[in-house]
Every structure is written in structure tokens, then in C-alpha cells.
Coordinates of C-alpha atoms and ligand atoms in Angstrom, one line a residue:
X1 CA 9.9 35.2 11.1
X2 CA 11.4 36.6 8.0
X3 CA 8.6 37.9 5.8
X4 CA 8.8 37.1 2.0
X5 CA 9.4 40.0 -0.3
X6 CA 8.8 39.8 -4.1
X7 CA 11.8 38.1 -5.8
X8 CA 11.6 40.7 -8.7
X9 CA 12.1 43.4 -6.1
X10 CA 15.0 41.7 -4.6
X11 CA 16.6 41.1 -8.0
X12 CA 16.2 44.9 -8.8
X13 CA 18.0 45.7 -5.5
X14 CA 20.8 43.3 -6.4
X15 CA 21.1 44.9 -9.8
X16 CA 21.3 48.3 -8.2
X17 CA 23.8 47.6 -5.4
X18 CA 25.5 44.4 -6.4
X19 CA 25.0 41.2 -4.3
X20 CA 27.6 42.1 -1.7
X21 CA 25.5 45.2 -0.7
X22 CA 22.2 43.3 -0.3
X23 CA 22.1 40.8 2.6
X24 CA 19.5 38.1 2.5
X25 CA 21.0 35.1 4.3
X26 CA 19.3 34.5 7.6
X27 CA 22.6 34.4 9.6
X28 CA 23.5 37.9 8.1
X29 CA 20.0 39.3 8.8
X30 CA 20.2 38.4 12.5
X31 CA 22.8 41.1 13.0
X32 CA 20.1 43.6 11.9
X33 CA 17.3 42.0 13.9
X34 CA 17.9 43.8 17.2
X35 CA 18.8 47.2 18.6
X36 CA 19.3 48.3 22.2
X37 CA 15.7 47.4 23.1
X38 CA 15.1 43.8 24.0
X39 CA 13.1 43.1 20.8
X40 CA 14.1 40.9 17.9
X41 CA 12.6 41.4 14.4
X42 CA 14.3 39.8 11.4
X43 CA 14.1 41.9 8.3
X44 CA 13.8 40.4 4.8
X45 CA 16.9 42.1 3.4
X46 CA 19.5 44.6 4.4
X47 CA 20.8 47.1 1.9
X48 CA 24.0 49.3 2.1
X49 CA 23.7 52.3 -0.2
X50 CA 26.8 54.4 -0.8
X51 CA 25.2 57.5 -2.3
X52 CA 21.9 59.3 -2.4
X53 CA 21.0 58.2 -5.9
X54 CA 20.9 54.6 -4.6
X55 CA 18.7 55.6 -1.7
X56 CA 16.3 57.3 -4.2
X57 CA 16.1 54.1 -6.3
X58 CA 15.6 51.9 -3.2
X59 CA 12.7 54.1 -2.2
X60 CA 11.3 54.1 -5.7
X61 CA 11.3 50.3 -5.8
X62 CA 10.0 49.9 -2.3
X63 CA 7.0 52.2 -3.1
X64 CA 6.4 50.3 -6.3
X65 CA 6.4 46.9 -4.5
X66 CA 4.9 48.3 -1.3
X67 CA 7.7 46.9 0.8
X68 CA 8.4 48.4 4.3
X69 CA 11.7 50.4 4.6
X70 CA 13.5 50.8 7.9
X71 CA 16.3 53.3 8.1
X72 CA 19.2 52.2 10.4
X73 CA 22.1 54.1 11.8
X74 CA 24.1 52.3 14.5
X75 CA 21.1 50.4 15.9
X76 CA 21.5 51.9 19.4
X77 CA 17.8 52.8 19.7
X78 CA 16.4 51.8 23.1
X79 CA 12.8 51.7 21.8
X80 CA 12.8 49.2 18.9
X81 CA 12.6 52.1 16.4
X82 CA 15.3 50.7 14.1
X83 CA 13.6 47.3 13.6
X84 CA 11.5 45.7 10.9
X85 CA 8.3 45.2 12.8
X86 CA 6.3 44.3 9.7
X87 CA 9.2 42.8 7.8
X88 CA 10.6 44.7 4.8
X89 CA 14.1 45.9 4.1
X90 CA 16.6 47.8 6.2
X91 CA 18.6 50.6 4.8
X92 CA 21.9 50.6 6.7
X93 CA 23.8 53.9 6.5
X94 CA 27.2 52.6 7.5
X95 CA 28.6 53.3 4.1
X96 CA 27.2 56.8 3.8
X97 CA 29.5 58.2 6.5
X98 CA 31.3 61.1 4.9
X99 CA 31.7 64.6 6.3
X100 CA 31.0 66.5 3.1
X101 CA 31.7 70.1 4.1
X102 CA 32.9 72.2 7.0
X103 CA 32.5 75.9 6.4
X104 CA 34.1 78.0 9.2
X105 CA 32.7 81.3 8.0
X106 CA 29.2 80.0 8.0
X107 CA 29.8 77.8 11.1
X108 CA 28.1 74.8 9.5
X109 CA 29.0 71.3 8.7
X110 CA 27.2 69.1 6.1
X111 CA 27.3 65.4 6.7
X112 CA 25.9 62.1 5.4
X113 CA 23.7 60.4 8.0
X114 CA 26.1 57.5 8.8
X115 CA 28.7 59.8 10.3
X116 CA 29.2 58.9 14.0
X117 CA 28.6 61.7 16.5
X118 CA 31.9 61.1 18.1
X119 CA 33.8 61.2 14.8
X120 CA 32.2 64.5 14.0
X121 CA 33.2 65.9 17.4
X122 CA 36.8 64.8 16.9
X123 CA 36.9 66.2 13.3
X124 CA 35.6 69.6 14.5
X125 CA 37.9 69.6 17.6
X126 CA 40.8 69.8 15.1
X127 CA 39.5 73.2 13.9
X128 CA 38.6 74.4 17.4
X129 CA 34.8 73.9 16.9
X130 CA 32.2 71.9 18.7
X131 CA 28.9 70.0 17.9
X132 CA 27.4 70.0 21.4
X133 CA 24.6 67.3 21.4
X134 CA 26.1 64.5 23.4
X135 CA 24.0 61.4 23.9
X136 CA 25.9 58.9 26.1
X137 CA 26.0 56.8 23.0
X138 CA 27.9 59.5 21.1
X139 CA 30.9 57.4 20.4
X140 CA 28.9 54.8 18.5
X141 CA 25.6 56.4 17.4
X142 CA 25.1 58.2 14.0
X143 CA 24.1 61.7 13.2
X144 CA 21.2 60.3 11.1
X145 CA 19.9 58.3 14.1
X146 CA 20.5 61.3 16.4
X147 CA 18.4 63.6 14.2
X148 CA 15.7 61.0 13.7
X149 CA 15.4 60.5 17.5
X150 CA 16.1 64.1 18.5
X151 CA 18.9 62.9 20.7
X152 CA 20.0 64.8 23.8
X153 CA 22.5 64.4 26.5
X154 CA 24.1 66.0 29.6
X155 CA 25.1 69.2 27.8
X156 CA 21.4 69.9 26.9
X157 CA 21.1 72.2 29.9
X158 CA 23.4 74.9 28.4
X159 CA 23.6 73.9 24.7
X160 CA 20.3 72.3 23.9
X161 CA 19.8 69.1 22.0
X162 CA 19.9 67.9 18.4
X163 CA 16.8 70.0 17.5
X164 CA 18.8 73.2 18.2
X165 CA 21.5 72.4 15.7
X166 CA 19.8 71.0 12.5
X167 CA 19.6 73.7 9.9
X168 CA 18.5 71.8 6.9
X169 CA 17.9 68.3 5.7
X170 CA 17.9 66.4 2.4
X171 CA 15.2 63.8 2.7
X172 CA 14.2 61.0 0.3
X173 CA 10.5 60.3 0.3
X174 CA 8.7 57.1 -0.7
X175 CA 8.7 56.9 -4.5
X176 CA 12.1 58.5 -4.6
X177 CA 11.5 62.2 -4.6
X178 CA 14.1 64.4 -2.9
X179 CA 12.9 67.0 -0.5
X180 CA 15.3 69.8 0.7
X181 CA 13.7 71.3 3.8
X182 CA 15.5 74.6 3.3
X183 CA 18.8 76.4 2.5
X184 CA 21.6 76.1 5.0
X185 CA 21.4 79.8 5.9
X186 CA 21.0 80.7 9.6
X187 CA 17.6 82.3 8.8
X188 CA 14.9 81.4 6.4
X189 CA 11.1 81.9 6.7
X190 CA 10.0 81.1 3.2
X191 CA 8.7 77.6 3.5
X192 CA 6.7 76.0 6.3
X193 CA 9.5 75.0 8.6
X194 CA 9.7 71.3 7.9
X195 CA 13.1 70.7 9.4
X196 CA 11.9 70.4 13.0
X197 CA 9.1 68.1 11.9
X198 CA 11.7 65.6 10.8
X199 CA 13.8 65.9 13.9
X200 CA 12.5 63.2 16.2
X201 CA 10.3 61.7 13.5
X202 CA 12.0 58.3 14.0
X203 CA 12.3 57.4 10.3
X204 CA 8.5 57.6 9.8
X205 CA 8.3 60.5 7.4
X206 CA 11.4 60.3 5.2
X207 CA 15.0 59.0 4.8
X208 CA 17.8 61.6 5.4
X209 CA 20.6 61.6 2.9
X210 CA 22.3 64.8 4.0
X211 CA 22.2 66.8 7.2
X212 CA 23.4 70.4 7.7
X213 CA 24.3 71.2 11.3
X214 CA 25.2 74.4 13.1
X215 CA 28.5 74.2 15.0
X216 CA 30.0 76.5 17.7
X217 CA 33.5 77.4 18.9
X218 CA 34.9 74.8 21.3
X219 CA 34.7 76.1 24.9
X220 CA 38.4 76.2 25.9
X221 CA 38.1 75.0 29.4
X222 CA 35.9 73.0 31.8
X223 CA 35.6 72.2 35.5
X224 CA 33.6 69.4 37.0
X225 CA 32.2 69.4 40.5
X226 CA 30.8 66.3 42.1
X227 CA 28.8 67.0 45.2
X228 CA 27.8 64.4 47.8
X229 CA 24.3 64.5 49.5
X230 CA 23.0 62.8 52.6
X231 CA 19.4 63.6 51.7
X232 CA 18.6 62.4 48.2
X233 CA 16.5 65.3 47.2
X234 CA 19.0 67.9 48.3
X235 CA 21.0 67.6 45.1
X236 CA 17.9 68.4 43.0
X237 CA 17.5 71.5 45.1
X238 CA 21.1 72.5 44.3
X239 CA 20.2 72.7 40.6
X240 CA 17.3 75.1 41.2
X241 CA 19.4 77.3 43.5
X242 CA 22.4 77.4 41.1
X243 CA 20.1 78.4 38.2
X244 CA 18.5 81.1 40.3
X245 CA 22.0 82.6 40.7
X246 CA 21.9 83.1 36.9
X247 CA 24.6 80.5 36.4
X248 CA 24.1 78.0 33.5
X249 CA 26.2 74.9 34.0
X250 CA 27.0 72.9 30.9
X251 CA 25.6 69.8 32.7
X252 CA 23.8 69.0 35.9
X253 CA 23.5 65.2 36.2
X254 CA 21.8 63.5 39.1
X255 CA 22.4 60.0 40.6
X256 CA 19.9 58.7 43.1
X257 CA 20.4 56.2 45.9
X258 CA 19.2 53.1 44.1
X259 CA 21.6 53.8 41.3
X260 CA 24.4 54.4 43.8
X261 CA 23.7 50.9 45.2
X262 CA 24.2 49.4 41.7
X263 CA 27.4 51.4 41.2
X264 CA 28.8 50.4 44.6
X265 CA 28.1 46.7 43.8
X266 CA 30.2 46.9 40.7
X267 CA 33.0 48.7 42.6
X268 CA 33.3 51.9 40.7
X269 CA 32.5 54.1 43.7
X270 CA 35.6 53.0 45.6
X271 CA 37.4 56.2 44.4
X272 CA 35.2 58.1 46.8
X273 CA 36.7 56.0 49.6
X274 CA 34.5 55.8 52.7
X275 CA 32.2 58.7 52.1
X276 CA 28.5 58.1 52.9
X277 CA 26.0 59.7 50.6
X278 CA 22.6 58.9 49.1
X279 CA 22.8 61.0 46.0
X280 CA 25.5 62.6 43.8
X281 CA 25.3 65.7 41.6
X282 CA 27.7 66.2 38.6
X283 CA 27.9 69.9 37.8
X284 CA 30.1 70.9 34.9
X285 CA 31.0 74.5 34.0
X286 CA 32.7 75.4 30.8
X287 CA 33.9 78.5 28.9
X288 CA 36.6 81.1 28.7
X289 CA 39.1 80.9 31.6
X290 CA 38.4 84.3 33.1
X291 CA 34.6 83.8 33.3
X292 CA 35.1 80.2 34.4
X293 CA 37.2 81.3 37.4
X294 CA 34.4 83.6 38.6
X295 CA 31.8 80.9 38.1
X296 CA 34.0 78.4 39.9
X297 CA 34.3 80.7 42.9
X298 CA 30.6 81.2 43.0
X299 CA 29.9 77.4 43.0
X300 CA 32.6 76.8 45.7
X301 CA 31.1 79.4 47.9
X302 CA 27.6 78.1 47.4
X303 CA 28.7 74.6 48.5
X304 CA 30.8 75.8 51.4
X305 CA 28.0 78.1 52.7
X306 CA 25.5 75.1 52.6
X307 CA 28.0 72.7 54.2
X308 CA 27.8 70.4 51.2
X309 CA 30.9 68.2 50.6
X310 CA 32.2 68.3 47.0
X311 CA 35.2 67.3 44.9
X312 CA 36.3 69.1 41.8
X313 CA 38.4 68.1 38.8
X314 CA 40.1 70.6 36.5
X315 CA 42.4 68.4 34.4
X316 CA 40.9 66.6 31.4
X317 CA 42.1 63.2 32.6
X318 CA 40.5 63.6 36.1
X319 CA 37.3 65.0 34.6
X320 CA 37.0 62.0 32.2
X321 CA 37.7 59.6 35.0
X322 CA 34.7 61.0 37.0
X323 CA 32.5 60.9 33.9
X324 CA 33.4 57.3 33.4
X325 CA 31.5 56.5 36.7
X326 CA 28.4 58.3 35.2
X327 CA 28.8 56.3 32.0
X328 CA 29.0 53.0 33.9
X329 CA 25.5 53.4 35.2
X330 CA 23.7 51.7 32.4
X331 CA 25.7 48.4 32.4
X332 CA 25.8 48.4 36.3
X333 CA 22.1 48.1 36.6
X334 CA 22.1 44.4 35.7
X335 CA 23.2 43.7 39.3
X336 CA 19.7 44.8 40.5
X337 CA 17.6 42.7 38.1
X338 CA 17.9 40.6 35.0
X339 CA 15.4 42.8 33.0
X340 CA 14.5 46.4 33.0
X341 CA 12.0 49.0 31.7
X342 CA 14.1 52.0 30.8
X343 CA 12.1 55.2 30.7
X344 CA 13.4 58.7 29.7
X345 CA 10.8 61.0 31.2
X346 CA 10.9 64.8 31.7
X347 CA 9.2 66.8 34.4
X348 CA 9.3 70.6 34.9
X349 CA 12.2 71.4 37.1
X350 CA 9.9 72.8 39.8
X351 CA 8.4 69.3 40.3
X352 CA 11.6 67.3 40.4
X353 CA 11.6 66.7 44.1
X354 CA 8.0 65.7 44.1
X355 CA 8.7 63.3 41.2
X356 CA 11.6 61.7 43.1
X357 CA 9.3 61.3 46.1
X358 CA 6.7 59.5 43.9
X359 CA 9.4 57.2 42.6
X360 CA 10.5 56.2 46.1
X361 CA 6.8 55.5 46.9
X362 CA 6.5 53.3 43.8
X363 CA 9.7 51.5 44.8
X364 CA 8.4 50.9 48.3
X365 CA 5.0 49.7 47.2
X366 CA 6.3 47.4 44.4
X367 CA 9.4 46.2 46.2
X368 CA 11.2 46.5 42.8
X369 CA 14.4 48.5 42.6
X370 CA 13.8 51.8 40.7
X371 CA 16.9 53.7 39.6
X372 CA 16.5 57.4 38.7
X373 CA 19.5 59.3 37.2
X374 CA 20.3 61.6 34.4
X375 CA 20.0 65.0 33.0
X376 CA 18.2 66.6 36.0
X377 CA 19.3 70.1 34.8
X378 CA 16.6 69.6 32.1
X379 CA 14.2 67.7 34.4
X380 CA 15.0 64.7 32.2
X381 CA 15.4 61.5 34.2
X382 CA 16.3 58.0 33.1
X383 CA 14.1 55.9 35.3
X384 CA 14.9 52.2 35.2
X385 CA 12.5 49.6 36.8
X386 CA 14.5 46.5 37.5
X387 CA 13.0 43.0 37.7
X388 CA 13.4 39.3 37.2
X389 CA 11.2 37.5 34.7
X390 CA 8.6 36.3 37.2
X391 CA 8.0 39.9 38.3
X392 CA 7.4 41.2 34.7
X393 CA 3.6 41.8 35.2
X394 CA 4.2 43.7 38.4
X395 CA 6.9 45.8 36.6
X396 CA 4.5 46.6 33.8
X397 CA 2.0 48.0 36.3
X398 CA 4.7 50.1 38.0
X399 CA 5.7 51.4 34.6
X400 CA 2.2 52.6 33.7
X401 CA 1.8 54.2 37.1
X402 CA 5.1 56.0 36.7
X403 CA 4.2 57.4 33.3
X404 CA 0.8 58.5 34.6
X405 CA 2.5 60.4 37.4
X406 CA 4.8 62.1 34.9
X407 CA 1.7 63.3 32.9
X408 CA 0.1 64.5 36.1
X409 CA 3.2 66.6 36.9
X410 CA 2.8 68.2 33.4
X411 CA 5.8 66.2 32.0
X412 CA 6.4 64.1 29.0
X413 CA 7.0 60.3 28.6
X414 CA 10.1 60.8 26.4
X415 CA 12.6 63.6 26.3
X416 CA 15.2 62.1 24.0
X417 CA 14.9 58.3 23.3
X418 CA 11.7 58.5 21.4
X419 CA 8.6 56.4 21.3
X420 CA 9.7 53.7 18.8
X421 CA 7.7 50.5 19.1
X422 CA 7.7 49.9 22.8
X423 CA 6.1 53.1 24.0
X424 CA 3.4 53.4 21.4
X425 CA 0.7 52.1 23.7
X426 CA 1.5 54.9 26.2
X427 CA 1.3 57.8 23.7
X428 CA -2.4 58.4 24.3
X429 CA -1.7 59.0 28.0
X430 CA 0.0 62.2 26.9
X431 CA -1.4 63.3 23.5
X432 CA -5.0 64.4 22.8
X433 CA -7.0 62.6 20.1
X434 CA -6.6 65.7 17.9
X435 CA -2.8 65.6 18.2
X436 CA -2.7 61.9 17.3
X437 CA -5.1 62.5 14.3
X438 CA -2.8 65.4 13.1
X439 CA 0.2 63.1 13.3
X440 CA -1.6 60.4 11.3
X441 CA -2.6 63.0 8.6
X442 CA 1.0 64.3 8.4
X443 CA 2.3 60.8 8.1
X444 CA 0.0 60.2 5.1
X445 CA 1.2 63.4 3.4
X446 CA 4.8 62.1 3.4
X447 CA 4.2 58.4 3.3
X448 CA 0.7 57.7 1.8
X449 CA 1.2 53.9 1.8
X450 CA 2.7 53.6 5.2
X451 CA 6.0 51.9 4.1
X452 CA 8.4 53.9 6.3
X453 CA 9.1 52.4 9.7
X454 CA 5.7 50.8 10.2
X455 CA 4.4 50.5 13.8
X456 CA 6.9 53.1 15.0
X457 CA 5.9 56.2 17.0
X458 CA 2.3 56.6 16.0
X459 CA -0.3 54.6 17.9
X460 CA -2.8 52.4 15.9
Ligands
FAD501 C1 24.4 52.9 26.1 C2 23.4 53.9 25.4 C3 23.3 55.2 25.9 C4 22.4 56.0 25.3 N1 22.3 57.3 25.7 C5 21.5 58.2 25.1 C6 21.4 59.6 25.6 O1 22.1 60.0 26.5 N2 20.6 60.4 24.9 C7 19.8 60.0 23.9 O2 19.1 60.8 23.3 N3 19.8 58.7 23.5 C8 20.6 57.8 24.1 N4 20.6 56.5 23.6 C9 19.7 56.0 22.6 C10 20.3 56.1 21.2 O3 21.7 56.0 21.2 C11 19.9 57.3 20.4 O4 18.5 57.3 20.2 C12 20.6 57.5 19.1 O5 20.2 58.8 18.6 C13 20.3 56.5 18.0 O6 21.2 56.6 17.0 P1 21.6 55.3 16.0 O7 22.6 55.8 15.0 O8 22.0 54.2 16.8 O9 20.2 55.1 15.3 P2 19.3 53.8 15.2 O10 19.1 53.2 16.5 O11 19.9 52.9 14.1 O12 17.9 54.4 14.7 C14 17.2 55.3 15.5 C15 16.0 55.8 14.7 O13 16.6 56.7 13.7 C16 16.1 56.3 12.4 N5 17.1 56.6 11.4 C17 18.4 56.3 11.4 N6 19.0 56.8 10.3 C18 18.1 57.5 9.6 C19 18.1 58.2 8.4 N7 19.2 58.3 7.7 N8 17.0 58.7 8.0 C20 15.8 58.6 8.7 N9 15.8 58.0 9.9 C21 16.9 57.4 10.3 C22 15.8 54.8 12.6 O14 14.8 54.4 11.6 C23 15.2 54.8 14.0 O15 13.9 55.2 14.0 C24 21.5 55.6 24.2 C25 21.6 54.3 23.8 C26 22.6 53.4 24.4 C27 22.6 52.0 23.9

């Protein structure tokens, strides 16, 4: 239920932003009560600042009235991290979506948090530059949200994730003080390096109003290989062997047999005609034409020597058509169960086969479909446990077992989606009491009254 906030506070917000930029009607608030998790939390108000001075004032007022503040980009969080779990106000960044500066000499871009990742990519492409982090949601998620979650994607293998591109942040703290984490130079060792502390902080430490990102020249060409494997784990072995040949593909994406079942049911695998396979591997190479030709020859030889069937695409249109299959995984999973627990775990690459083996055992034991796909080049798997409502308890147990297995294999329970609300109860499986205590102390330094994104990331 919508928690009451002081009417004087609300009046001050309306004076600041005008009535049209402060939503309070329940039917309007509903649109901001969900994200891509299955949770629903109705906030007390939604604000739409257009400049940093307004964010400063919102945070000054929220601190004065002790009202929770939830930053929101596009609301694509899969963990409930953009929701008002204890009521309070949402700051929606849809009107702070300007690209403020692109400096080719410095190879940096300075943006407001509401810029969409895909828009930034298109803007930079016009200049022959590239911002590599590519969550599958890149077309509709914001840079602010990407920084706050530490988003990653298929290209993480060669280019790293959001954390590798954030040079500096302008952050508004509760009370309205502005913190600049550093200059936008490529090097700086004067302050404690606070920038990485904010990357992945899920809105719990401060509110970003400006973000300086490193950009790189756009790789001129790419080639995509899709290989077909009878034995599921064979494709994971391919990744290790290719890396040992000192090749670094831009992406190495794995699709397991249960995911293949879902994709076949929605008909998108018909392009592969009557081929039989139990796993697929997407391997994309990119770079300068001359080097790419050499790498292409190496990969082709590798597959031929091993007797592994593959297809390759070199034209942009054909490459995108094949990636479309990969992008349809998430919506296709509905055919295997009405609900799902979607994990984004990481295991060291050397344990990937063992991890897959454990998943198949859990699937057999529980008789629930478990799909495993994703950025295997980084050891980062999206594991989805599918179930219908009556099997929810069983699915919860499977989920806990799965996360424990990940920790036993020296992995982590989240590589890119974050902890949000829904994974908080699992954090102590991975972190020591000292790590959790340090996180709580740091939170207090930035947000002494706990008004920023309450009940997100840090366990009670
Ligand atoms: C179909 C689909 C595919 C996805 N694929 C991927 C993937 O491949 N890789 C991946 O990493 N994620 C993926 N995600 C998850 C999600 O898209 C990412 O976490 C994304 O970074 C969230 O961005 P957003 O703009 O939607 O942020 P929101 O969901 O609105 O917010 C996410 C977090 O950021 C905080 N935040 C937002 N703006 C600010 C700000 N200005 N200051 C401080 N904190 C802020 C919020 O409070 C919240 O904690 C996917 C989601 C969907 C629905």
C-alpha cells in the first residue's frame, strides 16, 4: 500500500518541480510500482527532475523529512532494485537524458544518467567510436541504471563491463551535497578511488547526476560463428581451448539443451533446419580486417580439426539475425513454466563443465526445467528455474542449492544483475560477516539515515 508522506514535503516538491513533474495519483504511481522482477511496490510519489540543481533540492528535502528516495532509470532491474520497498519517492531520470560532451581527443563522453545505452552507442557510432558494455537490455536501459548495477553483457569477454568504462561520477548525497569522485583524466591517484565503489552500488550510496565514460574506436568488422554440439559440455570446452590459443573473441555465448527446447518450441530454431544438437556456442570475433582474417582461419581450422559443425555470418544483417535467436531466449522461457527464478551466477571458467553437470543433476532430482545460457566466456551463466505456482516451494529449495553449489565452486551469486531486494537473503552465503559489516559502515558514511533505496543490496 502507498505509504503516506508529509503533505508539507509534497508541497515543497510541487513548488520545486511544478505539479506536472510530481505524480501522486495512484493510477500514475502504478507505472512505477514494478520493474523486471515480479515484485510490486507502490511509491508515494514520482518526481521528474530536469537538472542536477533539482536533484540536489529533492535530496535536501528528503533528508529533512526522512523520506526514502529510490533512483530509477528504465526500470529493467530483474532484482527489484528500482522499487520503493519502504514507500517514499521515486526519482525518475527520463528527463535527464542529455549527452553533454563527447571529446574525441580525450576519448571520453559525459552524459546525464537517463541516456539510454543504445542511444549512446548510436551517437558514438556516428563518430566511429564505441561504448562496449552491452547488457541485452541495451536498447531500453539507461546508463545511470547500468552504472548502478555494474551491468555487463556478451562483449564482457574482450571488452569488460561497465566498471571498466566509468572514469568519474557526479553524485548527489542525502542532504543535497554534490560529490565529484574524481577528474575525468585517464589517471588519478589523489583521492581514495570512490568511483568503483559507486559502480554496482544499486542506488544505495548516492544519486548520479553526471557520468564520465571512456570510449574506444569502433571495431570495423566482425564475424559470428555458431557451432553445434551433440554433447552439451563440449561447447564449454571449446571456449577454454580457443582462449588457450591466445585468441580473445568479443563474445562467447553458450546455450544449453533445456534452453534449446524452449527456443524450438517457439519456432526460432527452424533456421537451423533439421540439425540435431544439444548445445550451441556463439563465438564472435571483431577488429581490423587483416587480423580478423587470420583469427577467422584459426577458428575454422579448430572446428574442422575437431569435426565440429559450424555456421558463420559475416554480413551485418546475417549476424544480427543470428543474435536475434539469442535475444529471444528470455521471452521463450515462458513455454517451460509460468514462473521463474532467474539467477546470474559466475563460476571460474575452469569449473564450467562441473557446474553444468550439477545443474543437470538438480534438474533431474527436482523434475523442474532449468535453463542455463549466457556469457560463458566470463563464466557468467543465466540460470533460470522454471515452475508453475504449485511448485514454488520446491523451486525455492532448488534455487538455494544452486547458489550453494556456485559458492562451493568459488563463484559468485551475481555477476551483473545485482542483489536488489530479491537476493538479499542469499548474500551471507557468499560474504563474510566482516564484509557485510564493512558494507553497512560504508552505507552509513554516505547515507546516515538510510533513506537511499532502503532494503536493497545489504542484508538486514
Ligand atoms: C530483457 C532484459 C535483459 C537484460 N539483460 C541484461 C544483461 O545482459 N546484463 C545485465 O547486466 N543486465 C541485464 N538486465 C538487467 C537490467 O537491464 C540492468 O540491470 C540495467 O543496468 C538496469 O538499467 P535501468 O536503466 O533499467 O535501471 P533501473 O532498473 O531503473 O534501476 C537499476 C538500479 O539502478 C539504480 N539507479 C538508476 N538510476 C540511478 C541514478 N541516476 N543514480 C543512482 N542509482 C540509479 C536504481 O535505484 C536501481 O538500484 C536485463 C533486463 C531485461 C529486462
